[in-house]
Amino acid sequence: MPVPFLPQRPLEKAYDYIVVGSGSGGSAVARRLIDGSNATVLLIEAGEAGIDVAEIDNPAAWVPLGRSRYDWGYDYAPTPLVNGRTIGIPRGKVLGGSSAINAMMWYRGHPMDYDAWADAGCDGWSFKDVLPYFKHCEDWEGGETEFRGAGGPLRIERPPDLHPVAEAMLGGSAELDIPVIDDPNGETNEGATPANFNISAGQRWSSAKGYLHPILDNGRLTVLTGSLAIGLTVENGRATAVRHLVDGLVRETRAASGIILALGAIDTPRLLMLSGIGDPQELKRLGLPVISALPGVGQNLQDHPLVQACVFRAKKPLGPIVGNGGGTMINWKSSACLPQSDLHAFPVQGNSAEPRLRQLYDMSGDVFSIGAGLMRSKSTGYLRLLSGEPLGSVEIQPNFLAETEDLDALVIAVETVMELAATKAYADLFAGYAAPDRPLSRQETIEFIRNGCSTFFHTCGTCAMGKGEMAVVDSRLNVHGIGGLTIADASVIPIIPTCNTHAPATMIGERAAAFLLGSA
């Protein structure tokens, strides 16, 4: 694919649709609105274009993108549950959003995840309902099947070659009686498997590349980068315009048909609150007007806790990084009585330990890591503005480990990973334990988890879909009580699925466009 060019079109006073945020959901909405109608679309992105940037395109270079110029630089607030540590939460600030800086995993979890959404009052969001939209996203290397799509905007491939650290995970899992499966995006996700990646020909395939680059030359699409949205204009109960910065000046651009928010689970609720849409008590505390009382804005924050990581000494140098530095994954149950997998682990071709663990353990020399996390986490938190200014401070609290059953499951995850590295499959790699440096007691394992607890970067749920008092959007993704305002990102997720959130957020964007176009 030739390197695209971002046209510099003049900013008009009004468009049919304005999409705010160009990440997984926003890119999908913008593309489908252009493809499926004659509408004019303005796509507003606060970050840069990020086109033809080597560190974005190179799958092996993704880790340093967090805390780079392409990241918002957010943190989770410390709590005693994680021993007072601040946990970084990378969020993409570039065309393509977090899909341009993430680990490129394409993974949608288990069908039961979406059936749970329907059971929670999200009509039309069962797995049967959402599967066609997942398939619509995909250009799967294996072609179309009952569960997979082909010809869609996002290229999805297995790694052509597995690093020995990734290969050993498959054999070691089989030794522990964890099944080895062909595809985690099939009928079930339980087992060890090569991962699915948005990588093709050795390069990242972001939402920008898949959804936006092919339509940048369409005259009905205006992509405005470097523009921060600071508020919405609501007139007679309808969102009619977006206030945003252009070259440091406030512009108000109107939308004739609708505004779609896709800023992600942090900045979508922030923009709503800055616009007077949220909990009245919170808005009054910040000195903001109450335009619409929606107490659920910023609540129900969910993420998957990740123990980062168990580190092991290697018998020999591991060689150059293959793919994104991982390659495989395992999904398994912390208890046989569970209806679906709740634990997840993945290999790392090097040291991926949290800073606190690096202080506590000697990890010098050649090492490899296994990250272990919980995908059916029960702990929930919140997002709270500390200022009514557009770029004011914000408190983001996932409440990791607040629920005892989350901690219990993570103990089993760490214990399993320690056993995994000692299986015969790792015999040519494993030269001993580094962090932890020996098998631990239960209480020691809990302390290890508190020191190593990090995030999968799967923040979601802060503008949850549903029918109750705390719901923010309805089952067609319309904001309750405000006309012309749709949300199309991970903030609408009511219950966190057992997967990376890029795929669900993309599916949500596809559905939002279908609702707007009247095709669903």
PDB file of N, CA, C and O in Angstrom, residues 234-300:
ATOM      1  N   VAL A 234     -25.277  22.229  23.207  1.00  0.00           N
ATOM      2  CA  VAL A 234     -26.574  21.553  23.273  1.00  0.00           C
ATOM      3  C   VAL A 234     -27.667  22.614  23.220  1.00  0.00           C
ATOM      4  O   VAL A 234     -27.688  23.542  24.034  1.00  0.00           O
ATOM      5  N   GLU A 235     -28.538  22.481  22.248  1.00  0.00           N
ATOM      6  CA  GLU A 235     -29.626  23.438  22.049  1.00  0.00           C
ATOM      7  C   GLU A 235     -30.958  22.692  22.028  1.00  0.00           C
ATOM      8  O   GLU A 235     -31.130  21.757  21.230  1.00  0.00           O
ATOM      9  N   ASN A 236     -31.867  23.076  22.940  1.00  0.00           N
ATOM     10  CA  ASN A 236     -33.188  22.450  23.008  1.00  0.00           C
ATOM     11  C   ASN A 236     -33.105  20.926  23.102  1.00  0.00           C
ATOM     12  O   ASN A 236     -33.851  20.191  22.442  1.00  0.00           O
ATOM     13  N   GLY A 237     -32.156  20.474  23.926  1.00  0.00           N
ATOM     14  CA  GLY A 237     -32.033  19.040  24.174  1.00  0.00           C
ATOM     15  C   GLY A 237     -31.328  18.256  23.091  1.00  0.00           C
ATOM     16  O   GLY A 237     -31.313  17.016  23.130  1.00  0.00           O
ATOM     17  N   ARG A 238     -30.681  18.952  22.149  1.00  0.00           N
ATOM     18  CA  ARG A 238     -29.988  18.268  21.064  1.00  0.00           C
ATOM     19  C   ARG A 238     -28.564  18.799  20.930  1.00  0.00           C
ATOM     20  O   ARG A 238     -28.338  20.020  20.985  1.00  0.00           O
ATOM     21  N   ALA A 239     -27.599  17.893  20.764  1.00  0.00           N
ATOM     22  CA  ALA A 239     -26.209  18.292  20.527  1.00  0.00           C
ATOM     23  C   ALA A 239     -26.086  18.769  19.087  1.00  0.00           C
ATOM     24  O   ALA A 239     -26.383  18.022  18.144  1.00  0.00           O
ATOM     25  N   THR A 240     -25.666  20.003  18.931  1.00  0.00           N
ATOM     26  CA  THR A 240     -25.658  20.611  17.601  1.00  0.00           C
ATOM     27  C   THR A 240     -24.279  21.012  17.098  1.00  0.00           C
ATOM     28  O   THR A 240     -24.107  21.253  15.898  1.00  0.00           O
ATOM     29  N   ALA A 241     -23.297  21.106  17.994  1.00  0.00           N
ATOM     30  CA  ALA A 241     -21.982  21.576  17.559  1.00  0.00           C
ATOM     31  C   ALA A 241     -20.899  21.077  18.514  1.00  0.00           C
ATOM     32  O   ALA A 241     -21.168  20.722  19.668  1.00  0.00           O
ATOM     33  N   VAL A 242     -19.679  21.083  18.003  1.00  0.00           N
ATOM     34  CA  VAL A 242     -18.490  20.757  18.796  1.00  0.00           C
ATOM     35  C   VAL A 242     -17.622  21.998  18.893  1.00  0.00           C
ATOM     36  O   VAL A 242     -17.366  22.664  17.883  1.00  0.00           O
ATOM     37  N   ARG A 243     -17.211  22.324  20.105  1.00  0.00           N
ATOM     38  CA  ARG A 243     -16.234  23.396  20.313  1.00  0.00           C
ATOM     39  C   ARG A 243     -14.859  22.756  20.416  1.00  0.00           C
ATOM     40  O   ARG A 243     -14.639  21.838  21.219  1.00  0.00           O
ATOM     41  N   HIS A 244     -13.941  23.239  19.601  1.00  0.00           N
ATOM     42  CA  HIS A 244     -12.617  22.614  19.561  1.00  0.00           C
ATOM     43  C   HIS A 244     -11.579  23.667  19.213  1.00  0.00           C
ATOM     44  O   HIS A 244     -11.887  24.730  18.667  1.00  0.00           O
ATOM     45  N   LEU A 245     -10.341  23.358  19.572  1.00  0.00           N
ATOM     46  CA  LEU A 245      -9.240  24.289  19.341  1.00  0.00           C
ATOM     47  C   LEU A 245      -8.622  24.049  17.971  1.00  0.00           C
ATOM     48  O   LEU A 245      -8.289  22.910  17.617  1.00  0.00           O
ATOM     49  N   VAL A 246      -8.447  25.115  17.233  1.00  0.00           N
ATOM     50  CA  VAL A 246      -7.776  25.068  15.942  1.00  0.00           C
ATOM     51  C   VAL A 246      -6.718  26.161  15.957  1.00  0.00           C
ATOM     52  O   VAL A 246      -7.047  27.347  16.059  1.00  0.00           O
ATOM     53  N   ASP A 247      -5.463  25.747  15.921  1.00  0.00           N
ATOM     54  CA  ASP A 247      -4.349  26.702  16.022  1.00  0.00           C
ATOM     55  C   ASP A 247      -4.483  27.571  17.265  1.00  0.00           C
ATOM     56  O   ASP A 247      -4.218  28.785  17.248  1.00  0.00           O
ATOM     57  N   GLY A 248      -4.937  26.961  18.358  1.00  0.00           N
ATOM     58  CA  GLY A 248      -5.031  27.648  19.641  1.00  0.00           C
ATOM     59  C   GLY A 248      -6.278  28.477  19.839  1.00  0.00           C
ATOM     60  O   GLY A 248      -6.494  29.031  20.924  1.00  0.00           O
ATOM     61  N   LEU A 249      -7.126  28.580  18.809  1.00  0.00           N
ATOM     62  CA  LEU A 249      -8.346  29.375  18.900  1.00  0.00           C
ATOM     63  C   LEU A 249      -9.560  28.461  18.964  1.00  0.00           C
ATOM     64  O   LEU A 249      -9.593  27.396  18.339  1.00  0.00           O
ATOM     65  N   VAL A 250     -10.586  28.883  19.704  1.00  0.00           N
ATOM     66  CA  VAL A 250     -11.796  28.085  19.839  1.00  0.00           C
ATOM     67  C   VAL A 250     -12.659  28.253  18.592  1.00  0.00           C
ATOM     68  O   VAL A 250     -12.986  29.363  18.189  1.00  0.00           O
ATOM     69  N   ARG A 251     -12.994  27.114  17.973  1.00  0.00           N
ATOM     70  CA  ARG A 251     -13.926  27.104  16.846  1.00  0.00           C
ATOM     71  C   ARG A 251     -15.161  26.315  17.250  1.00  0.00           C
ATOM     72  O   ARG A 251     -15.064  25.340  17.993  1.00  0.00           O
ATOM     73  N   GLU A 252     -16.316  26.718  16.765  1.00  0.00           N
ATOM     74  CA  GLU A 252     -17.541  25.953  16.962  1.00  0.00           C
ATOM     75  C   GLU A 252     -17.999  25.461  15.604  1.00  0.00           C
ATOM     76  O   GLU A 252     -18.329  26.268  14.716  1.00  0.00           O
ATOM     77  N   THR A 253     -17.995  24.140  15.423  1.00  0.00           N
ATOM     78  CA  THR A 253     -18.378  23.549  14.147  1.00  0.00           C
ATOM     79  C   THR A 253     -19.661  22.767  14.345  1.00  0.00           C
ATOM     80  O   THR A 253     -19.777  21.947  15.249  1.00  0.00           O
ATOM     81  N   ARG A 254     -20.632  23.034  13.489  1.00  0.00           N
ATOM     82  CA  ARG A 254     -21.966  22.467  13.666  1.00  0.00           C
ATOM     83  C   ARG A 254     -22.124  21.135  12.920  1.00  0.00           C
ATOM     84  O   ARG A 254     -21.442  20.888  11.911  1.00  0.00           O
ATOM     85  N   ALA A 255     -23.041  20.316  13.442  1.00  0.00           N
ATOM     86  CA  ALA A 255     -23.352  19.023  12.840  1.00  0.00           C
ATOM     87  C   ALA A 255     -24.845  18.974  12.552  1.00  0.00           C
ATOM     88  O   ALA A 255     -25.670  19.098  13.461  1.00  0.00           O
ATOM     89  N   ALA A 256     -25.193  18.779  11.299  1.00  0.00           N
ATOM     90  CA  ALA A 256     -26.602  18.792  10.919  1.00  0.00           C
ATOM     91  C   ALA A 256     -27.315  17.500  11.296  1.00  0.00           C
ATOM     92  O   ALA A 256     -28.490  17.520  11.682  1.00  0.00           O
ATOM     93  N   SER A 257     -26.617  16.377  11.194  1.00  0.00           N
ATOM     94  CA  SER A 257     -27.265  15.084  11.430  1.00  0.00           C
ATOM     95  C   SER A 257     -26.885  14.440  12.758  1.00  0.00           C
ATOM     96  O   SER A 257     -27.707  13.752  13.365  1.00  0.00           O
ATOM     97  N   GLY A 258     -25.653  14.620  13.196  1.00  0.00           N
ATOM     98  CA  GLY A 258     -25.286  14.001  14.457  1.00  0.00           C
ATOM     99  C   GLY A 258     -23.826  14.154  14.805  1.00  0.00           C
ATOM    100  O   GLY A 258     -22.973  14.412  13.940  1.00  0.00           O
ATOM    101  N   ILE A 259     -23.547  14.014  16.100  1.00  0.00           N
ATOM    102  CA  ILE A 259     -22.185  14.047  16.631  1.00  0.00           C
ATOM    103  C   ILE A 259     -21.901  12.683  17.236  1.00  0.00           C
ATOM    104  O   ILE A 259     -22.722  12.137  17.987  1.00  0.00           O
ATOM    105  N   ILE A 260     -20.743  12.127  16.906  1.00  0.00           N
ATOM    106  CA  ILE A 260     -20.347  10.818  17.423  1.00  0.00           C
ATOM    107  C   ILE A 260     -19.084  10.993  18.251  1.00  0.00           C
ATOM    108  O   ILE A 260     -18.053  11.464  17.737  1.00  0.00           O
ATOM    109  N   LEU A 261     -19.157  10.637  19.530  1.00  0.00           N
ATOM    110  CA  LEU A 261     -17.999  10.716  20.409  1.00  0.00           C
ATOM    111  C   LEU A 261     -17.277   9.382  20.422  1.00  0.00           C
ATOM    112  O   LEU A 261     -17.874   8.334  20.698  1.00  0.00           O
ATOM    113  N   ALA A 262     -15.984   9.415  20.138  1.00  0.00           N
ATOM    114  CA  ALA A 262     -15.163   8.200  20.123  1.00  0.00           C
ATOM    115  C   ALA A 262     -13.780   8.534  20.665  1.00  0.00           C
ATOM    116  O   ALA A 262     -12.762   8.165  20.089  1.00  0.00           O
ATOM    117  N   LEU A 263     -13.773   9.254  21.789  1.00  0.00           N
ATOM    118  CA  LEU A 263     -12.509   9.687  22.382  1.00  0.00           C
ATOM    119  C   LEU A 263     -11.937   8.652  23.344  1.00  0.00           C
ATOM    120  O   LEU A 263     -10.869   8.860  23.913  1.00  0.00           O
ATOM    121  N   GLY A 264     -12.652   7.567  23.571  1.00  0.00           N
ATOM    122  CA  GLY A 264     -12.182   6.533  24.480  1.00  0.00           C
ATOM    123  C   GLY A 264     -12.770   6.682  25.869  1.00  0.00           C
ATOM    124  O   GLY A 264     -13.452   7.657  26.197  1.00  0.00           O
ATOM    125  N   ALA A 265     -12.494   5.690  26.710  1.00  0.00           N
ATOM    126  CA  ALA A 265     -13.148   5.577  28.015  1.00  0.00           C
ATOM    127  C   ALA A 265     -12.674   6.610  29.033  1.00  0.00           C
ATOM    128  O   ALA A 265     -13.260   6.723  30.105  1.00  0.00           O
ATOM    129  N   ILE A 266     -11.650   7.383  28.701  1.00  0.00           N
ATOM    130  CA  ILE A 266     -11.212   8.474  29.574  1.00  0.00           C
ATOM    131  C   ILE A 266     -11.732   9.806  29.046  1.00  0.00           C
ATOM    132  O   ILE A 266     -12.371  10.581  29.766  1.00  0.00           O
ATOM    133  N   ASP A 267     -11.500  10.080  27.781  1.00  0.00           N
ATOM    134  CA  ASP A 267     -11.809  11.416  27.278  1.00  0.00           C
ATOM    135  C   ASP A 267     -13.242  11.602  26.805  1.00  0.00           C
ATOM    136  O   ASP A 267     -13.706  12.747  26.723  1.00  0.00           O
ATOM    137  N   THR A 268     -13.978  10.529  26.514  1.00  0.00           N
ATOM    138  CA  THR A 268     -15.400  10.717  26.222  1.00  0.00           C
ATOM    139  C   THR A 268     -16.164  11.176  27.458  1.00  0.00           C
ATOM    140  O   THR A 268     -16.883  12.181  27.398  1.00  0.00           O
ATOM    141  N   PRO A 269     -16.041  10.504  28.618  1.00  0.00           N
ATOM    142  CA  PRO A 269     -16.735  11.044  29.795  1.00  0.00           C
ATOM    143  C   PRO A 269     -16.215  12.410  30.212  1.00  0.00           C
ATOM    144  O   PRO A 269     -16.986  13.253  30.691  1.00  0.00           O
ATOM    145  N   ARG A 270     -14.926  12.663  30.005  1.00  0.00           N
ATOM    146  CA  ARG A 270     -14.388  13.994  30.324  1.00  0.00           C
ATOM    147  C   ARG A 270     -15.077  15.066  29.489  1.00  0.00           C
ATOM    148  O   ARG A 270     -15.518  16.093  30.020  1.00  0.00           O
ATOM    149  N   LEU A 271     -15.221  14.819  28.168  1.00  0.00           N
ATOM    150  CA  LEU A 271     -15.851  15.814  27.296  1.00  0.00           C
ATOM    151  C   LEU A 271     -17.326  15.994  27.651  1.00  0.00           C
ATOM    152  O   LEU A 271     -17.840  17.121  27.632  1.00  0.00           O
ATOM    153  N   LEU A 272     -18.000  14.907  27.996  1.00  0.00           N
ATOM    154  CA  LEU A 272     -19.399  15.037  28.414  1.00  0.00           C
ATOM    155  C   LEU A 272     -19.511  15.929  29.643  1.00  0.00           C
ATOM    156  O   LEU A 272     -20.356  16.837  29.693  1.00  0.00           O
ATOM    157  N   MET A 273     -18.677  15.683  30.637  1.00  0.00           N
ATOM    158  CA  MET A 273     -18.747  16.482  31.866  1.00  0.00           C
ATOM    159  C   MET A 273     -18.392  17.938  31.600  1.00  0.00           C
ATOM    160  O   MET A 273     -19.044  18.850  32.126  1.00  0.00           O
ATOM    161  N   LEU A 274     -17.381  18.182  30.788  1.00  0.00           N
ATOM    162  CA  LEU A 274     -17.021  19.555  30.443  1.00  0.00           C
ATOM    163  C   LEU A 274     -18.170  20.266  29.726  1.00  0.00           C
ATOM    164  O   LEU A 274     -18.252  21.497  29.740  1.00  0.00           O
ATOM    165  N   SER A 275     -19.065  19.472  29.119  1.00  0.00           N
ATOM    166  CA  SER A 275     -20.204  20.022  28.389  1.00  0.00           C
ATOM    167  C   SER A 275     -21.458  20.112  29.248  1.00  0.00           C
ATOM    168  O   SER A 275     -22.533  20.458  28.740  1.00  0.00           O
ATOM    169  N   GLY A 276     -21.338  19.781  30.550  1.00  0.00           N
ATOM    170  CA  GLY A 276     -22.484  19.856  31.439  1.00  0.00           C
ATOM    171  C   GLY A 276     -23.363  18.628  31.443  1.00  0.00           C
ATOM    172  O   GLY A 276     -24.519  18.678  31.869  1.00  0.00           O
ATOM    173  N   ILE A 277     -22.816  17.489  30.992  1.00  0.00           N
ATOM    174  CA  ILE A 277     -23.563  16.230  30.938  1.00  0.00           C
ATOM    175  C   ILE A 277     -22.902  15.252  31.911  1.00  0.00           C
ATOM    176  O   ILE A 277     -21.772  14.811  31.682  1.00  0.00           O
ATOM    177  N   GLY A 278     -23.591  14.940  33.011  1.00  0.00           N
ATOM    178  CA  GLY A 278     -22.997  14.065  34.007  1.00  0.00           C
ATOM    179  C   GLY A 278     -23.740  14.127  35.323  1.00  0.00           C
ATOM    180  O   GLY A 278     -24.901  14.556  35.389  1.00  0.00           O
ATOM    181  N   ASP A 279     -23.057  13.703  36.376  1.00  0.00           N
ATOM    182  CA  ASP A 279     -23.621  13.727  37.719  1.00  0.00           C
ATOM    183  C   ASP A 279     -23.764  15.187  38.175  1.00  0.00           C
ATOM    184  O   ASP A 279     -22.758  15.911  38.237  1.00  0.00           O
ATOM    185  N   PRO A 280     -24.971  15.643  38.508  1.00  0.00           N
ATOM    186  CA  PRO A 280     -25.140  17.053  38.884  1.00  0.00           C
ATOM    187  C   PRO A 280     -24.241  17.491  40.032  1.00  0.00           C
ATOM    188  O   PRO A 280     -23.718  18.610  40.014  1.00  0.00           O
ATOM    189  N   GLN A 281     -24.031  16.619  41.022  1.00  0.00           N
ATOM    190  CA  GLN A 281     -23.171  16.991  42.151  1.00  0.00           C
ATOM    191  C   GLN A 281     -21.734  17.210  41.698  1.00  0.00           C
ATOM    192  O   GLN A 281     -21.063  18.147  42.148  1.00  0.00           O
ATOM    193  N   GLU A 282     -21.265  16.339  40.811  1.00  0.00           N
ATOM    194  CA  GLU A 282     -19.902  16.490  40.300  1.00  0.00           C
ATOM    195  C   GLU A 282     -19.775  17.752  39.459  1.00  0.00           C
ATOM    196  O   GLU A 282     -18.783  18.489  39.562  1.00  0.00           O
ATOM    197  N   LEU A 283     -20.754  18.010  38.631  1.00  0.00           N
ATOM    198  CA  LEU A 283     -20.703  19.203  37.780  1.00  0.00           C
ATOM    199  C   LEU A 283     -20.708  20.473  38.614  1.00  0.00           C
ATOM    200  O   LEU A 283     -19.942  21.414  38.346  1.00  0.00           O
ATOM    201  N   LYS A 284     -21.551  20.508  39.644  1.00  0.00           N
ATOM    202  CA  LYS A 284     -21.601  21.687  40.511  1.00  0.00           C
ATOM    203  C   LYS A 284     -20.281  21.861  41.259  1.00  0.00           C
ATOM    204  O   LYS A 284     -19.807  22.997  41.454  1.00  0.00           O
ATOM    205  N   ARG A 285     -19.673  20.757  41.695  1.00  0.00           N
ATOM    206  CA  ARG A 285     -18.381  20.830  42.395  1.00  0.00           C
ATOM    207  C   ARG A 285     -17.329  21.488  41.509  1.00  0.00           C
ATOM    208  O   ARG A 285     -16.454  22.219  41.985  1.00  0.00           O
ATOM    209  N   LEU A 286     -17.422  21.228  40.207  1.00  0.00           N
ATOM    210  CA  LEU A 286     -16.446  21.749  39.253  1.00  0.00           C
ATOM    211  C   LEU A 286     -16.815  23.132  38.728  1.00  0.00           C
ATOM    212  O   LEU A 286     -16.076  23.720  37.944  1.00  0.00           O
ATOM    213  N   GLY A 287     -17.993  23.638  39.137  1.00  0.00           N
ATOM    214  CA  GLY A 287     -18.444  24.924  38.635  1.00  0.00           C
ATOM    215  C   GLY A 287     -18.947  24.870  37.218  1.00  0.00           C
ATOM    216  O   GLY A 287     -18.928  25.885  36.495  1.00  0.00           O
ATOM    217  N   LEU A 288     -19.424  23.686  36.787  1.00  0.00           N
ATOM    218  CA  LEU A 288     -19.915  23.517  35.430  1.00  0.00           C
ATOM    219  C   LEU A 288     -21.443  23.514  35.427  1.00  0.00           C
ATOM    220  O   LEU A 288     -22.072  23.061  36.384  1.00  0.00           O
ATOM    221  N   PRO A 289     -22.054  24.008  34.372  1.00  0.00           N
ATOM    222  CA  PRO A 289     -23.521  24.010  34.317  1.00  0.00           C
ATOM    223  C   PRO A 289     -24.053  22.589  34.186  1.00  0.00           C
ATOM    224  O   PRO A 289     -23.370  21.701  33.656  1.00  0.00           O
ATOM    225  N   VAL A 290     -25.257  22.364  34.654  1.00  0.00           N
ATOM    226  CA  VAL A 290     -25.900  21.063  34.507  1.00  0.00           C
ATOM    227  C   VAL A 290     -26.849  21.135  33.308  1.00  0.00           C
ATOM    228  O   VAL A 290     -27.946  21.688  33.399  1.00  0.00           O
ATOM    229  N   ILE A 291     -26.391  20.599  32.191  1.00  0.00           N
ATOM    230  CA  ILE A 291     -27.195  20.581  30.973  1.00  0.00           C
ATOM    231  C   ILE A 291     -28.085  19.335  30.951  1.00  0.00           C
ATOM    232  O   ILE A 291     -29.253  19.389  30.568  1.00  0.00           O
ATOM    233  N   SER A 292     -27.512  18.215  31.393  1.00  0.00           N
ATOM    234  CA  SER A 292     -28.274  16.971  31.442  1.00  0.00           C
ATOM    235  C   SER A 292     -27.737  16.118  32.586  1.00  0.00           C
ATOM    236  O   SER A 292     -26.528  15.881  32.675  1.00  0.00           O
ATOM    237  N   ALA A 293     -28.631  15.654  33.457  1.00  0.00           N
ATOM    238  CA  ALA A 293     -28.223  14.870  34.626  1.00  0.00           C
ATOM    239  C   ALA A 293     -28.081  13.402  34.243  1.00  0.00           C
ATOM    240  O   ALA A 293     -29.072  12.701  34.017  1.00  0.00           O
ATOM    241  N   LEU A 294     -26.841  12.939  34.154  1.00  0.00           N
ATOM    242  CA  LEU A 294     -26.537  11.534  33.882  1.00  0.00           C
ATOM    243  C   LEU A 294     -25.482  11.079  34.894  1.00  0.00           C
ATOM    244  O   LEU A 294     -24.280  11.196  34.653  1.00  0.00           O
ATOM    245  N   PRO A 295     -25.903  10.551  36.047  1.00  0.00           N
ATOM    246  CA  PRO A 295     -24.951  10.234  37.121  1.00  0.00           C
ATOM    247  C   PRO A 295     -23.957   9.134  36.781  1.00  0.00           C
ATOM    248  O   PRO A 295     -22.931   9.003  37.443  1.00  0.00           O
ATOM    249  N   GLY A 296     -24.224   8.351  35.718  1.00  0.00           N
ATOM    250  CA  GLY A 296     -23.310   7.269  35.369  1.00  0.00           C
ATOM    251  C   GLY A 296     -22.076   7.698  34.598  1.00  0.00           C
ATOM    252  O   GLY A 296     -21.144   6.895  34.419  1.00  0.00           O
ATOM    253  N   VAL A 297     -22.019   8.944  34.153  1.00  0.00           N
ATOM    254  CA  VAL A 297     -20.851   9.401  33.388  1.00  0.00           C
ATOM    255  C   VAL A 297     -19.611   9.355  34.278  1.00  0.00           C
ATOM    256  O   VAL A 297     -19.563   9.973  35.340  1.00  0.00           O
ATOM    257  N   GLY A 298     -18.617   8.592  33.857  1.00  0.00           N
ATOM    258  CA  GLY A 298     -17.377   8.456  34.613  1.00  0.00           C
ATOM    259  C   GLY A 298     -17.378   7.321  35.620  1.00  0.00           C
ATOM    260  O   GLY A 298     -16.337   7.004  36.185  1.00  0.00           O
ATOM    261  N   GLN A 299     -18.533   6.709  35.844  1.00  0.00           N
ATOM    262  CA  GLN A 299     -18.606   5.570  36.768  1.00  0.00           C
ATOM    263  C   GLN A 299     -18.415   4.253  36.002  1.00  0.00           C
ATOM    264  O   GLN A 299     -18.276   4.243  34.785  1.00  0.00           O
ATOM    265  N   ASN A 300     -18.386   3.137  36.738  1.00  0.00           N
ATOM    266  CA  ASN A 300     -18.315   1.798  36.139  1.00  0.00           C
ATOM    267  C   ASN A 300     -17.009   1.555  35.386  1.00  0.00           C
ATOM    268  O   ASN A 300     -16.946   0.718  34.487  1.00  0.00           O
TER     269      ASN A 300
END
